[in-house]
């Protein structure tokens, strides 16, 4: 994006359509967008983290944080301050550079995804033609940070954790992408905004009932959700950090800010994966299927909804994200961790074939109807 | 000299530097990480050339999958963890191969495109890419996919044969213990022991027939 | 999954179970802010009822951790009566429990034969230094205030042997008293009617004596000597009557020898009194505490007050019992005057006995009932007021408890009056 701002000044603007390096906005708007994205990146994971603390506690018959701030809402802020104060320990045998860079390597992709996520009508930093593809590509490189951390720690547990993370990411990226491709096929677009738009106008064949993609593609949604959980190493797929076997996996040797960065990556990943699911399957900022936001009836209400409509739209998206993250927490509480071989088996023998079938069915249906 | 040119040069320099580090690094894992930077740099080059789709493919396939597989393989086999180095000593051979490849490729590229006119890069819609691949270039595409499939199957066969070989001995052990219920499963016509290979390792049939023959 | 055919049903059930908990009230106790709801038998800390301790050393010997330290010396107590034998008794000098060593097995509490050790649910006695966990006598005595009354028996539970025995005895004595009153009335009539008074009196006593009222020791001794059954019985009977008579004389001889009488008849009761932890005069105690006296002094004084009260009551009862015997059984007077000891002593000796045994039993039981019902109850108002005044938790609790007990007692008394 900074590259964009530099290039805005250049006269050699070649492209006619929106692309990664094109922009029709100027410096201030760019800075605002960057500020928005970074603000969201730093605040949403905290909200989700607080929600996880509280929801998990209540699901387990506990109370959760209560004392930091009203109802414990500032617990994660307090944790952050604690992390800052901690000594930054680097093991003597560790590969210092790789060890230091790894959390950043994991964090940056998580941040980059936020640039394409639409959080409401007109509330996004960039509407890329290849938005979905971009998000998936960025997700796939975040594993590098995990592997680097696991290897550089010079610790068996870390190494095994890193390996598991890599194996898991490779295994579950395939069903994830295949499920997302099915949505792209149905929507006829790779742009995240375009997918929301096509959901606003998608009708059940032969009728004029508007539905979201989650209904025709409930299988795809399930696959995407499971694969997203595995990508994020969330329980019940948290073998990379399986505490009972691997201490804390690739994060074992990390302390202080670096550890916090890994944690932030996890929660930001929860937010971005949930946001992707909202966009792909749950109709983006539509309140209900076929119900446009107030103030943006025209054109499916995508870009300009007035202040009220925009605010409601953002609220709806946040609500859906919170709902999905709550389900993630719920699953974490309800299910025990899988075994590593069960995890791989589930991906290659269940999810991949199912997602291929899903893709084929969607493609045929798209041609037929 | 436009902004794109400047960015192109910068990205190119980073890519070239990372490539140099890849081959000179003494630590194998460092080399793999530098390779990741190189591949990401190439994605950046594609980006500057308005090939967004290709850039993302480069990222998802090479950085996200190939490099990770490299690292995965290294860590699974004999990569030292932490700072210890694993360094190949075949520098001369490596240099020769790399130099030969460089010369050949350069010559080929110059011969093919040397006389071509300089064009400004044009953005191509993803839709057009898809249409051209699956309409005009569908045969090469399918041939390539067949090649990949063949490679995949070959890899599996290699892996499976190894398992089958070691499986024989295991089979014997199972027969020796022989306290599995014999008369319940498998009839007289059960497959002879050892013929099944890995697929029948320790299955009831194998054990039964072996027991009967004794 | 095993029971259902549909895959995934088990997974959904798991989700359902966790979701159900989402809407339940969390089980968390907000401990530092709210006191935990501890059952009365919680093993928090061991309290020592110093007055009950006889330095028998059983606790120290049984302690698996050897964490009880006891020192004592012997004192000679001058004879109670003139010409009596001086007795020695153990005086407790030191009683310490090292809670840094204690493993809270409770063997000492179980093994104590004199009910000197109790469990208290208090647990907030952590220290910054390990040696401060060695609680000495004084501190252990203070924990006694926090010992809750024993929990009430379950409905339909078997009544403890000592209680049922006491009840049975009291009932039997009541019955006998009634019988005797009847007999006495008859006697009086007969005495008026004719001269057969001594014989009638003797006959009147016959059934009661037959009811096994013989001196067992004497009987056993005689049987052992090879005396015949009948002789042994009659001699034992005589011995019993003699004893009873002596007893009666002592009782009747006035308040000066009150203690002796108490030692004979209500002695087991006195033991029971000690069983009910904290037999102190609650009113006195509260008043002293309210005056700002230190805890220990208040307790000691309250105890003294209680003892005084109890003594006064016993004396009163003894006197009234004597009166009753004189008033209600005029025949007894005449009988006493007669030289026949067997017939005369009977009614006179036995009539006051139930009168004496029974009244102490009743208030005792009442008191006990109050305690039992109120397992750990406190008077919330008092408690809140004291806490609001900034008093320490423990004092507030004990005072509130006292207030509650007082209230309950009052209620009970009122109810008793109605009955």
CSV table of N, CA, C and O in Angstrom, one decimal, chain B residues 97-115:
chain,number,residue,atom,x,y,z
B,97,UNK,N,27.2,-26.5,-12.3
B,97,UNK,CA,25.9,-26.7,-12.7
B,97,UNK,C,25.1,-25.4,-12.8
B,97,UNK,O,24.5,-25.1,-13.8
B,98,UNK,N,25.3,-24.6,-11.8
B,98,UNK,CA,24.6,-23.3,-11.8
B,98,UNK,C,25.0,-22.4,-12.9
B,98,UNK,O,24.2,-21.8,-13.6
B,99,UNK,N,26.3,-22.4,-13.1
B,99,UNK,CA,26.9,-21.5,-14.2
B,99,UNK,C,26.3,-22.0,-15.6
B,99,UNK,O,25.9,-21.2,-16.4
B,100,UNK,N,26.4,-23.3,-15.8
B,100,UNK,CA,25.9,-23.9,-17.0
B,100,UNK,C,24.5,-23.6,-17.3
B,100,UNK,O,24.1,-23.1,-18.4
B,101,UNK,N,23.7,-23.7,-16.2
B,101,UNK,CA,22.2,-23.4,-16.4
B,101,UNK,C,22.0,-21.9,-16.7
B,101,UNK,O,21.2,-21.6,-17.6
B,102,UNK,N,22.8,-21.1,-16.0
B,102,UNK,CA,22.6,-19.7,-16.2
B,102,UNK,C,22.9,-19.3,-17.7
B,102,UNK,O,22.1,-18.6,-18.3
B,103,UNK,N,24.0,-19.8,-18.1
B,103,UNK,CA,24.4,-19.5,-19.5
B,103,UNK,C,23.4,-20.0,-20.5
B,103,UNK,O,22.9,-19.3,-21.4
B,104,UNK,N,22.9,-21.2,-20.3
B,104,UNK,CA,22.0,-21.8,-21.2
B,104,UNK,C,20.7,-21.0,-21.3
B,104,UNK,O,20.2,-20.6,-22.3
B,105,UNK,N,20.1,-20.7,-20.0
B,105,UNK,CA,18.9,-20.0,-20.0
B,105,UNK,C,19.0,-18.6,-20.6
B,105,UNK,O,18.1,-18.2,-21.3
B,106,UNK,N,20.1,-17.9,-20.2
B,106,UNK,CA,20.3,-16.6,-20.7
B,106,UNK,C,20.3,-16.6,-22.3
B,106,UNK,O,19.6,-15.8,-22.9
B,107,UNK,N,21.0,-17.6,-22.8
B,107,UNK,CA,21.2,-17.7,-24.2
B,107,UNK,C,19.8,-17.9,-24.9
B,107,UNK,O,19.4,-17.3,-25.8
B,108,UNK,N,19.1,-18.8,-24.3
B,108,UNK,CA,17.7,-19.2,-24.8
B,108,UNK,C,16.8,-17.9,-24.8
B,108,UNK,O,16.2,-17.6,-25.8
B,109,UNK,N,16.8,-17.2,-23.7
B,109,UNK,CA,15.9,-16.1,-23.6
B,109,UNK,C,16.4,-15.0,-24.6
B,109,UNK,O,15.5,-14.4,-25.3
B,110,UNK,N,17.6,-14.8,-24.6
B,110,UNK,CA,18.1,-13.7,-25.6
B,110,UNK,C,17.8,-14.1,-27.0
B,110,UNK,O,17.3,-13.3,-27.8
B,111,UNK,N,18.0,-15.4,-27.3
B,111,UNK,CA,17.7,-15.9,-28.7
B,111,UNK,C,16.2,-15.7,-29.0
B,111,UNK,O,15.8,-15.4,-30.1
B,112,UNK,N,15.4,-16.0,-28.0
B,112,UNK,CA,13.9,-16.0,-28.2
B,112,UNK,C,13.4,-14.6,-28.3
B,112,UNK,O,12.6,-14.2,-29.2
B,113,UNK,N,13.8,-13.8,-27.3
B,113,UNK,CA,13.1,-12.4,-27.3
B,113,UNK,C,14.1,-11.3,-27.5
B,113,UNK,O,13.7,-10.2,-27.3
B,114,UNK,N,15.3,-11.6,-27.9
B,114,UNK,CA,16.3,-10.6,-28.1
B,114,UNK,C,15.9,-9.5,-29.0
B,114,UNK,O,16.0,-8.3,-28.8
B,115,UNK,N,15.3,-9.8,-30.1
B,115,UNK,CA,14.9,-8.8,-31.1
B,115,UNK,C,13.5,-8.2,-31.0
B,115,UNK,O,13.1,-7.4,-31.7
